[in-house]
Amino acid sequence: MPRLFKCVVVVVLAIFGIRTSAAEPATSTATSPYLDVVRRTVDALLRTAVDRFGKQQSGMILSVLDRENATPLTKLPSPPAGVRQGDRCGPGGSNANLQQDLYRSMFHLSRLTGDPQYAEAARDALLDFLRIAQSPETGLLAWGEHMFWDCVDDCPGTLYGKQIHEPKRKILYFDLWYDADPERTLRYARGLWDHQIFDHKTGNFSRHASYDKHDPRKDFDFAKEGSYFIDCWSKAYEKSRDPVYQEAVRVLTTRYLGRANPKTRLLDCDSSKDPARVNLCVALWSISLAMESAPAAKRMDAETSKLLEQLATEQDDAFLALPHDFSSPDRGFICYCFADTGKARERAEKKSNGYSRHWSMGYGINPTSMFALLSNTRQAQLGNDPRAEKYRKLVVEGADVYRRETPNPKNDDLWAGEYGMAIFTELAAYRLTKRTEYLEAAQRLADESIAVFWDRGAPLPRASSKTKYYDCISYPDTLLLSLLALHEAVAGLTPRVEISDLNR
């Protein structure tokens, strides 16, 4: 590579937050089938799935496609098992919230190949989404669980029947947004406070709010979405020092501290009086709250920081005290439990005995790999804290499940992202233990995923093992990112691809 071009690549990657070091060059000549599959997929997306439709063209990348030729659909096929119609992205739609691992994959592709086009395209997609998909009335974005941006008709899109804002993942690229467009970035953060939070004194809110008008609701104050708000507001405060974000973080943190069960410190699912959810704890949300509260504490003032640290510690202790059990195939992490005892709670509507299912995802179903990946992030945050070792043990126990149990994609409709999360779980255990059996398990899962999802040489992966189209809702972007992480491992490169924990 010419020296000048190499310097330009390093600068571009640094701007996008992917650093290089003197010990390892920005790019590598190493290749593998995993890198090749990812590059072929992204090349196909950039050829035909970038928004060149309608009157207002942009860098946005479509989220549902015909996988044989990577072109837009005119009609949605049947979805993967467990997907609700109102959660889907319509034909011609782009949902930046649900494909952040795709953008991560593209940034890493530029680093690994030396070709800056992937990072440039990811940056264009992210910035154009912020610029175009933001409501002028509320500052909220047309994304998440029930909305998308329709690139064909150049308008907000939804299959839910109402324009409802509900973020499905945290904002991974807040800093990139802020550096390029601070006004719109802070408008989103302020929109969450002004239009998503029903009561600014108590912090009562609903995960659902109207996208295009002031219409906050109450009592569905799920801790997962609350953790995303805390993350966003703490970053906004760090950048702007606006006291409104200090108040927002403090109010919501105090709400969760006050809502925690006095015996176990576990949280009820929400503040509604729905009998199906009274005294129900969704255990994954405890880790999510701890994961986002701990780094948020470092961005805030001393008083708010103390509250966040208390919340993180309480939720760590509550989750780690649960009777997780990996002794049999029908056990795993405690997924649902009674908030006042921590004992496993059956949920017939989720076909759950209270423990995490290993395979076959669906709406609101948190598999073992998802718990393991959040545990991996939390152990890294805790460092030498004694709780970190307990989380590390859970990561390895989760990885052992996927070494023992082989999925059956012919019988079960398995999502693309399930394989990605399982591969990441094995890689997390490999990075923690250096034991080759976890790397071998990751390779086995990856090889199977390529055979199942990229069958007959199609450029894009199928959404699930029994569907025939590409869809961001089943997390194919996480599978792509996991293959890049595996490529680094088998090529002997320093691991720089993050273990994804976005799917919660």
Coordinates of C-alpha atoms in Angstrom, one line a residue:
M1 CA 0.0 0.0 0.0
P2 CA 1.4 3.4 -0.9
R3 CA 2.5 5.3 2.2
L4 CA 0.2 8.3 1.5
F5 CA -2.9 6.2 1.0
K6 CA -2.1 4.2 4.1
C7 CA -1.9 7.4 6.1
V8 CA -5.2 8.6 4.7
V9 CA -6.8 5.2 5.8
V10 CA -5.4 5.6 9.3
V11 CA -6.8 9.1 9.6
V12 CA -10.2 8.1 8.3
L13 CA -10.4 5.1 10.7
A14 CA -9.3 7.3 13.6
I15 CA -12.1 9.8 12.8
F16 CA -14.6 6.9 12.9
G17 CA -13.3 5.7 16.2
I18 CA -11.3 2.7 15.1
R19 CA -7.8 3.2 16.3
T20 CA -4.6 1.6 15.1
S21 CA -1.4 1.1 16.9
A22 CA 2.3 1.0 16.0
A23 CA 2.4 -2.7 16.9
E24 CA -0.2 -3.6 14.3
P25 CA -0.9 -1.9 10.9
A26 CA -4.3 -0.5 10.1
T27 CA -4.8 -3.3 7.5
S28 CA -3.7 -6.9 7.2
T29 CA -3.1 -9.2 4.3
A30 CA -4.7 -12.0 6.2
T31 CA -7.9 -13.4 4.8
S32 CA -10.4 -16.1 5.7
P33 CA -13.7 -17.4 4.5
Y34 CA -15.3 -15.3 7.3
L35 CA -13.9 -12.0 6.0
D36 CA -14.7 -12.9 2.5
V37 CA -18.4 -13.6 3.3
V38 CA -18.8 -10.3 5.1
R39 CA -17.1 -8.3 2.4
R40 CA -19.2 -9.9 -0.3
T41 CA -22.4 -9.1 1.7
V42 CA -21.5 -5.5 2.3
D43 CA -20.4 -5.0 -1.3
A44 CA -23.9 -6.2 -2.4
L45 CA -25.6 -3.8 0.0
L46 CA -23.6 -0.9 -1.2
R47 CA -24.3 -1.8 -4.9
T48 CA -28.0 -1.9 -4.7
A49 CA -29.4 -1.2 -1.2
V50 CA -28.2 2.4 -0.6
D51 CA -31.1 4.9 -0.8
R52 CA -31.2 6.0 -4.5
F53 CA -35.0 6.0 -4.4
G54 CA -37.7 8.6 -4.3
K55 CA -37.0 12.3 -4.7
Q56 CA -34.8 12.7 -1.6
Q57 CA -31.8 10.4 -2.0
S58 CA -29.4 9.6 0.8
G59 CA -26.8 7.3 2.2
M60 CA -29.3 5.2 4.2
I61 CA -29.2 1.5 3.7
L62 CA -32.4 -0.5 3.3
S63 CA -33.3 -2.9 6.0
V64 CA -35.4 -5.5 4.1
L65 CA -34.3 -6.8 0.7
D66 CA -34.6 -9.6 -1.9
R67 CA -31.6 -11.6 -0.9
E68 CA -30.9 -13.1 -4.3
N69 CA -30.1 -9.8 -5.9
A70 CA -30.0 -7.4 -2.9
T71 CA -32.8 -5.3 -4.4
P72 CA -35.8 -3.7 -2.6
L73 CA -38.9 -5.7 -2.0
T74 CA -42.3 -4.6 -3.2
K75 CA -44.1 -6.9 -0.8
L76 CA -43.0 -8.3 2.5
P77 CA -42.8 -12.1 2.7
S78 CA -43.8 -14.0 5.9
P79 CA -41.4 -13.1 8.7
P80 CA -39.2 -15.3 10.8
A81 CA -41.0 -17.2 13.6
G82 CA -41.7 -15.0 16.6
V83 CA -41.7 -11.7 14.8
R84 CA -44.8 -9.5 15.1
Q85 CA -46.0 -7.7 12.0
G86 CA -46.0 -4.3 13.7
D87 CA -42.3 -4.6 14.6
R88 CA -41.2 -5.0 11.0
C89 CA -39.6 -2.6 8.6
G90 CA -41.7 -2.1 5.4
P91 CA -40.5 -2.4 1.8
G92 CA -38.1 0.5 1.0
G93 CA -37.5 1.2 4.7
S94 CA -34.3 1.8 6.7
N95 CA -34.1 1.3 10.5
A96 CA -30.8 2.7 11.7
N97 CA -31.5 1.6 15.3
L98 CA -31.7 -2.1 14.3
Q99 CA -28.6 -2.2 12.1
Q100 CA -25.9 -0.6 14.2
D101 CA -23.9 -3.8 14.1
L102 CA -23.9 -3.4 10.3
Y103 CA -22.3 0.0 10.6
R104 CA -19.8 -1.5 13.0
S105 CA -19.0 -4.2 10.5
M106 CA -18.5 -1.6 7.8
F107 CA -16.1 0.4 9.9
H108 CA -14.1 -2.7 10.7
L109 CA -14.1 -3.8 7.1
S110 CA -12.3 -0.5 6.2
R111 CA -9.8 -1.2 9.0
L112 CA -9.2 -4.8 7.9
T113 CA -9.1 -4.3 4.2
G114 CA -7.7 -0.8 3.8
D115 CA -10.6 0.2 1.7
P116 CA -12.2 3.4 3.1
Q117 CA -15.4 3.1 1.2
Y118 CA -17.1 1.0 3.8
A119 CA -16.4 3.4 6.7
E120 CA -17.5 6.3 4.5
A121 CA -20.7 4.6 3.6
A122 CA -21.5 3.8 7.2
R123 CA -20.9 7.4 8.2
D124 CA -23.1 8.6 5.4
A125 CA -25.9 6.2 6.4
L126 CA -25.8 7.3 10.1
L127 CA -25.6 11.0 9.5
D128 CA -28.3 11.1 6.8
F129 CA -30.6 9.1 9.0
L130 CA -30.2 11.7 11.8
R131 CA -30.6 14.6 9.3
I132 CA -33.7 13.2 7.5
A133 CA -35.6 10.9 10.0
Q134 CA -35.9 13.3 12.9
S135 CA -39.3 14.7 13.7
P136 CA -39.4 18.5 13.6
E137 CA -42.1 18.5 16.3
T138 CA -40.5 16.2 18.9
G139 CA -36.8 15.6 17.9
L140 CA -37.5 11.9 18.1
L141 CA -36.3 9.5 15.3
A142 CA -38.3 7.2 13.0
W143 CA -36.7 4.1 14.2
G144 CA -36.8 1.3 16.8
E145 CA -39.4 -1.3 17.4
H146 CA -42.3 0.2 15.5
M147 CA -41.0 2.7 13.0
F148 CA -38.6 3.2 10.1
W149 CA -37.8 5.7 7.4
D150 CA -39.5 5.0 4.1
C151 CA -36.8 5.8 1.5
V152 CA -39.1 5.3 -1.4
D153 CA -41.9 7.6 -0.3
D154 CA -39.5 9.9 1.7
C155 CA -41.6 9.8 4.9
P156 CA -41.8 8.1 8.3
G157 CA -43.0 4.6 8.0
T158 CA -44.7 2.1 10.3
L159 CA -46.6 -1.2 10.1
Y160 CA -47.9 -0.7 13.7
G161 CA -50.8 1.6 12.8
K162 CA -49.4 4.5 14.8
Q163 CA -46.2 6.4 14.7
I164 CA -44.7 5.2 17.9
H165 CA -41.2 5.9 19.1
E166 CA -39.6 3.0 21.0
P167 CA -35.9 2.5 20.8
K168 CA -34.9 -1.1 20.5
R169 CA -31.1 -0.6 20.9
K170 CA -28.9 2.0 22.6
I171 CA -27.3 4.7 20.5
L172 CA -23.9 3.3 19.6
Y173 CA -22.8 6.4 17.5
F174 CA -23.8 9.3 19.8
D175 CA -20.2 10.8 19.6
L176 CA -20.1 10.5 15.8
W177 CA -23.5 12.2 15.6
Y178 CA -22.5 14.9 18.0
D179 CA -19.2 15.7 16.3
A180 CA -20.9 16.1 13.0
D181 CA -24.3 17.6 14.0
P182 CA -24.5 18.6 17.7
E183 CA -27.8 20.5 17.3
R184 CA -29.8 17.5 16.0
T185 CA -28.0 15.1 18.4
L186 CA -29.0 17.1 21.4
R187 CA -32.5 17.7 20.0
Y188 CA -33.0 13.9 20.1
A189 CA -31.7 13.7 23.7
R190 CA -34.0 16.6 24.7
G191 CA -36.9 15.0 22.9
L192 CA -36.6 11.8 25.0
W193 CA -37.0 14.0 28.2
D194 CA -39.6 16.4 26.9
H195 CA -41.8 13.9 24.9
Q196 CA -41.1 10.4 26.2
I197 CA -41.1 11.0 30.0
F198 CA -44.7 11.5 31.3
D199 CA -43.8 12.9 34.8
H200 CA -40.6 14.9 35.2
K201 CA -40.8 14.8 39.0
T202 CA -41.2 11.0 39.4
G203 CA -39.8 9.8 36.1
N204 CA -42.9 7.8 35.2
F205 CA -42.8 7.0 31.5
S206 CA -43.8 4.4 28.9
R207 CA -41.5 2.8 26.4
H208 CA -44.1 4.1 23.8
A209 CA -44.4 7.7 22.9
S210 CA -45.7 9.5 19.8
Y211 CA -43.1 10.3 17.2
D212 CA -44.7 13.4 15.7
K213 CA -46.5 15.1 18.6
H214 CA -46.3 15.5 22.4
D215 CA -48.0 12.4 23.7
P216 CA -46.0 10.7 26.5
R217 CA -47.6 7.8 28.3
K218 CA -47.0 6.2 31.7
D219 CA -46.5 3.1 33.8
F220 CA -44.6 1.0 31.1
D221 CA -41.2 2.2 32.5
F222 CA -39.2 -0.8 31.4
A223 CA -35.6 -0.8 32.8
K224 CA -34.2 -1.8 29.4
E225 CA -35.5 1.4 27.7
G226 CA -34.7 3.4 30.8
S227 CA -31.1 2.3 30.6
Y228 CA -30.9 3.6 27.0
F229 CA -32.3 6.9 28.1
I230 CA -29.7 7.2 30.9
D231 CA -26.9 6.4 28.5
C232 CA -28.1 9.1 26.0
W233 CA -28.7 11.8 28.6
S234 CA -25.4 11.2 30.3
K235 CA -23.6 11.6 27.0
A236 CA -25.6 14.7 26.3
Y237 CA -24.6 16.1 29.7
E238 CA -21.0 15.3 29.2
K239 CA -21.0 17.2 25.9
S240 CA -23.2 20.2 26.8
R241 CA -23.2 20.4 30.6
D242 CA -26.9 21.4 30.2
P243 CA -28.4 20.8 33.7
V244 CA -31.6 19.4 32.1
Y245 CA -29.8 16.2 31.3
Q246 CA -28.4 16.1 34.8
E247 CA -32.0 16.3 36.1
A248 CA -33.2 13.7 33.6
V249 CA -30.5 11.1 34.7
R250 CA -31.1 11.8 38.4
V251 CA -34.9 11.6 38.2
L252 CA -34.8 8.2 36.3
T253 CA -32.1 6.8 38.5
T254 CA -34.0 7.7 41.6
R255 CA -37.1 6.1 40.2
Y256 CA -35.4 2.8 39.7
L257 CA -33.8 2.9 43.1
G258 CA -37.2 3.5 44.6
R259 CA -38.9 0.8 42.6
A260 CA -36.5 -2.0 43.5
N261 CA -37.9 -4.7 45.7
P262 CA -36.8 -4.1 49.3
K263 CA -35.9 -7.8 49.8
T264 CA -34.1 -8.7 46.6
R265 CA -33.5 -5.2 44.9
L266 CA -35.0 -6.8 41.7
L267 CA -37.3 -4.6 39.6
D268 CA -40.9 -5.3 38.7
C269 CA -41.3 -5.4 34.9
D270 CA -43.1 -2.1 35.0
S271 CA -45.4 0.2 37.1
S272 CA -48.7 -1.0 35.6
K273 CA -51.1 -3.1 37.6
D274 CA -51.5 -5.7 34.9
P275 CA -51.8 -9.0 36.8
A276 CA -49.6 -10.8 34.3
R277 CA -46.7 -8.5 35.1
V278 CA -47.2 -7.7 38.8
N279 CA -44.1 -9.1 40.8
L280 CA -42.5 -10.1 37.5
C281 CA -38.8 -9.4 37.0
V282 CA -37.2 -9.6 33.5
A283 CA -33.7 -10.5 34.7
L284 CA -31.9 -9.3 31.6
W285 CA -33.0 -5.8 32.3
S286 CA -31.1 -5.7 35.5
I287 CA -27.8 -6.3 33.7
S288 CA -28.8 -3.7 31.1
L289 CA -29.4 -1.1 33.8
A290 CA -26.1 -1.9 35.5
M291 CA -24.2 -1.9 32.2
E292 CA -25.4 1.6 31.3
S293 CA -25.5 3.1 34.7
A294 CA -21.8 2.3 35.5
P295 CA -20.3 4.2 32.5
A296 CA -22.9 6.9 32.8
A297 CA -21.6 7.6 36.3
K298 CA -18.2 8.6 34.9
R299 CA -19.9 11.3 32.8
M300 CA -22.0 12.9 35.5
D301 CA -21.6 15.3 38.5
A302 CA -20.6 13.8 41.8
E303 CA -24.1 13.5 43.3
T304 CA -25.7 11.9 40.3
S305 CA -22.6 9.7 39.8
K306 CA -23.1 8.3 43.4
L307 CA -26.7 7.4 42.6
L308 CA -25.8 5.7 39.4
E309 CA -23.1 3.7 41.1
Q310 CA -25.5 2.6 43.8
L311 CA -28.0 1.5 41.1
A312 CA -25.4 -0.5 39.2
T313 CA -24.1 -2.2 42.3
E314 CA -27.7 -3.1 43.5
Q315 CA -28.6 -4.6 40.1
D316 CA -25.3 -6.5 39.9
D317 CA -25.9 -8.0 43.3
A318 CA -29.6 -8.8 42.5
F319 CA -28.8 -10.5 39.2
L320 CA -25.8 -12.5 40.5
A321 CA -27.9 -13.7 43.5
L322 CA -30.4 -15.4 41.2
P323 CA -30.3 -19.3 41.0
H324 CA -28.9 -19.6 37.4
D325 CA -28.5 -23.2 36.6
F326 CA -26.8 -24.9 33.7
S327 CA -27.2 -28.5 34.9
S328 CA -29.7 -29.6 32.3
P329 CA -30.8 -28.7 28.7
D330 CA -34.0 -27.0 30.0
R331 CA -32.1 -24.7 32.3
G332 CA -29.8 -21.7 31.9
F333 CA -29.9 -18.1 33.1
I334 CA -32.9 -17.1 35.2
C335 CA -34.9 -15.2 32.6
Y336 CA -38.1 -14.4 34.4
C337 CA -38.5 -14.5 38.1
F338 CA -40.6 -13.3 41.0
A339 CA -39.3 -9.9 42.0
D340 CA -39.8 -10.6 45.7
T341 CA -38.0 -14.0 45.9
G342 CA -35.8 -14.3 42.8
K343 CA -37.3 -17.7 42.1
A344 CA -37.9 -18.8 38.4
R345 CA -41.3 -17.8 37.1
E346 CA -43.0 -19.7 34.3
R347 CA -44.5 -17.6 31.5
A348 CA -46.8 -19.7 29.3
E349 CA -47.1 -17.0 26.7
K350 CA -43.4 -17.1 26.2
K351 CA -43.3 -20.9 26.4
S352 CA -40.8 -20.4 29.2
N353 CA -40.1 -22.3 32.4
G354 CA -38.4 -19.1 33.8
Y355 CA -34.9 -20.1 32.4
S356 CA -33.3 -18.8 29.3
R357 CA -34.0 -20.7 26.1
H358 CA -30.8 -21.6 24.2
W359 CA -32.2 -21.4 20.7
S360 CA -35.4 -20.3 18.9
M361 CA -35.8 -16.6 19.6
G362 CA -39.0 -14.7 19.4
Y363 CA -40.6 -11.5 20.6
G364 CA -39.4 -10.8 24.2
I365 CA -37.5 -14.1 24.4
N366 CA -34.0 -13.6 25.7
P367 CA -31.7 -16.6 24.8
T368 CA -28.8 -17.8 26.9
S369 CA -26.3 -16.2 24.5
M370 CA -27.8 -12.8 25.1
F371 CA -27.3 -13.1 28.8
A372 CA -23.8 -14.4 28.3
L373 CA -22.9 -11.4 26.1
L374 CA -24.2 -8.8 28.6
S375 CA -22.4 -10.6 31.4
N376 CA -19.2 -10.4 29.3
T377 CA -19.6 -6.6 28.9
R378 CA -20.3 -6.2 32.6
Q379 CA -17.3 -8.2 33.7
A380 CA -15.1 -6.1 31.6
Q381 CA -16.5 -2.9 33.1
L382 CA -16.0 -4.2 36.6
G383 CA -12.4 -5.1 36.1
N384 CA -10.9 -6.4 39.4
D385 CA -14.2 -6.1 41.4
P386 CA -15.1 -9.5 42.9
R387 CA -18.4 -9.4 41.0
A388 CA -16.5 -9.5 37.8
E389 CA -15.3 -13.1 38.4
K390 CA -18.9 -14.2 39.0
Y391 CA -19.9 -12.7 35.7
R392 CA -16.9 -14.3 34.0
K393 CA -18.0 -17.7 35.3
L394 CA -21.5 -17.1 33.8
V395 CA -20.0 -16.2 30.4
V396 CA -18.0 -19.5 30.3
E397 CA -21.0 -21.5 31.5
G398 CA -23.1 -20.0 28.7
A399 CA -20.4 -20.8 26.2
D400 CA -20.4 -24.4 27.4
V401 CA -24.1 -24.7 26.5
Y402 CA -23.3 -23.9 22.8
R403 CA -20.4 -26.3 22.8
R404 CA -22.7 -29.1 23.9
E405 CA -26.0 -28.3 22.1
T406 CA -26.2 -28.3 18.4
P407 CA -29.0 -26.2 16.8
N408 CA -31.4 -27.8 14.3
P409 CA -32.1 -25.2 11.5
K410 CA -34.1 -27.7 9.5
N411 CA -36.7 -28.2 12.2
D412 CA -36.6 -24.8 14.0
D413 CA -36.8 -21.4 12.4
L414 CA -33.6 -19.9 13.7
W415 CA -32.8 -16.3 13.3
A416 CA -29.5 -15.2 11.7
G417 CA -28.6 -13.2 14.8
E418 CA -28.9 -16.3 17.0
Y419 CA -25.9 -17.7 15.4
G420 CA -24.1 -14.4 15.7
M421 CA -24.7 -14.2 19.4
A422 CA -23.7 -17.9 19.9
I423 CA -20.5 -17.3 17.9
F424 CA -19.8 -14.2 20.0
T425 CA -20.4 -16.2 23.2
E426 CA -17.8 -18.7 22.2
L427 CA -15.4 -15.9 21.3
A428 CA -16.0 -14.2 24.6
A429 CA -15.1 -17.4 26.5
Y430 CA -12.1 -17.8 24.2
R431 CA -10.8 -14.3 25.0
L432 CA -11.3 -14.9 28.7
T433 CA -9.8 -18.4 29.0
K434 CA -7.6 -18.8 25.9
R435 CA -8.9 -22.3 25.6
T436 CA -9.0 -23.5 22.0
E437 CA -12.2 -25.5 22.4
Y438 CA -14.2 -22.3 22.5
L439 CA -12.5 -21.0 19.3
E440 CA -13.3 -24.4 17.6
A441 CA -16.9 -24.1 18.7
A442 CA -17.1 -20.6 17.2
Q443 CA -15.7 -21.9 13.9
R444 CA -18.2 -24.8 13.9
L445 CA -21.1 -22.4 14.4
A446 CA -19.8 -20.0 11.9
D447 CA -19.3 -22.6 9.2
E448 CA -22.8 -23.9 9.8
S449 CA -24.3 -20.4 9.7
I450 CA -22.6 -19.7 6.3
A451 CA -24.0 -22.9 4.9
V452 CA -27.5 -22.2 6.2
F453 CA -27.9 -18.5 5.6
W454 CA -25.8 -17.9 2.5
D455 CA -27.0 -21.0 0.7
R456 CA -26.7 -21.3 -3.1
G457 CA -24.2 -18.4 -3.1
A458 CA -26.7 -15.7 -2.5
P459 CA -25.0 -12.4 -1.7
L460 CA -27.1 -11.7 1.4
P461 CA -28.0 -13.9 4.3
R462 CA -31.5 -15.1 4.8
A463 CA -33.4 -13.6 7.8
S464 CA -33.9 -17.0 9.4
S465 CA -33.3 -20.6 8.5
K466 CA -36.8 -20.9 7.0
T467 CA -37.2 -17.6 5.3
K468 CA -35.9 -16.5 1.9
Y469 CA -35.4 -12.8 2.3
Y470 CA -33.0 -10.4 4.1
D471 CA -34.4 -8.5 7.2
C472 CA -32.6 -6.5 9.8
I473 CA -35.2 -7.6 12.5
S474 CA -33.5 -11.0 12.9
Y475 CA -30.0 -9.4 13.6
P476 CA -28.1 -10.5 10.5
D477 CA -25.8 -7.6 11.2
T478 CA -24.7 -9.2 14.5
L479 CA -23.9 -12.4 12.5
L480 CA -21.7 -10.3 10.1
L481 CA -19.9 -8.7 13.0
S482 CA -19.3 -12.0 14.7
L483 CA -17.7 -13.4 11.6
L484 CA -15.3 -10.4 11.5
A485 CA -14.4 -11.1 15.1
L486 CA -13.8 -14.8 14.3
H487 CA -11.7 -13.8 11.3
E488 CA -9.4 -11.8 13.6
A489 CA -9.1 -14.9 15.9
V490 CA -8.2 -17.4 13.2
A491 CA -5.9 -15.0 11.4
G492 CA -4.0 -14.3 14.6
L493 CA -4.8 -10.6 14.7
T494 CA -5.2 -8.5 17.8
P495 CA -8.9 -8.7 18.7
R496 CA -10.4 -5.3 17.9
V497 CA -14.0 -6.2 16.9
E498 CA -16.2 -5.6 19.9
I499 CA -18.2 -8.5 21.4
S500 CA -21.7 -7.2 20.6
D501 CA -24.2 -6.7 23.4
L502 CA -26.8 -4.6 21.5
N503 CA -29.5 -7.3 21.2
R504 CA -31.5 -7.1 24.4

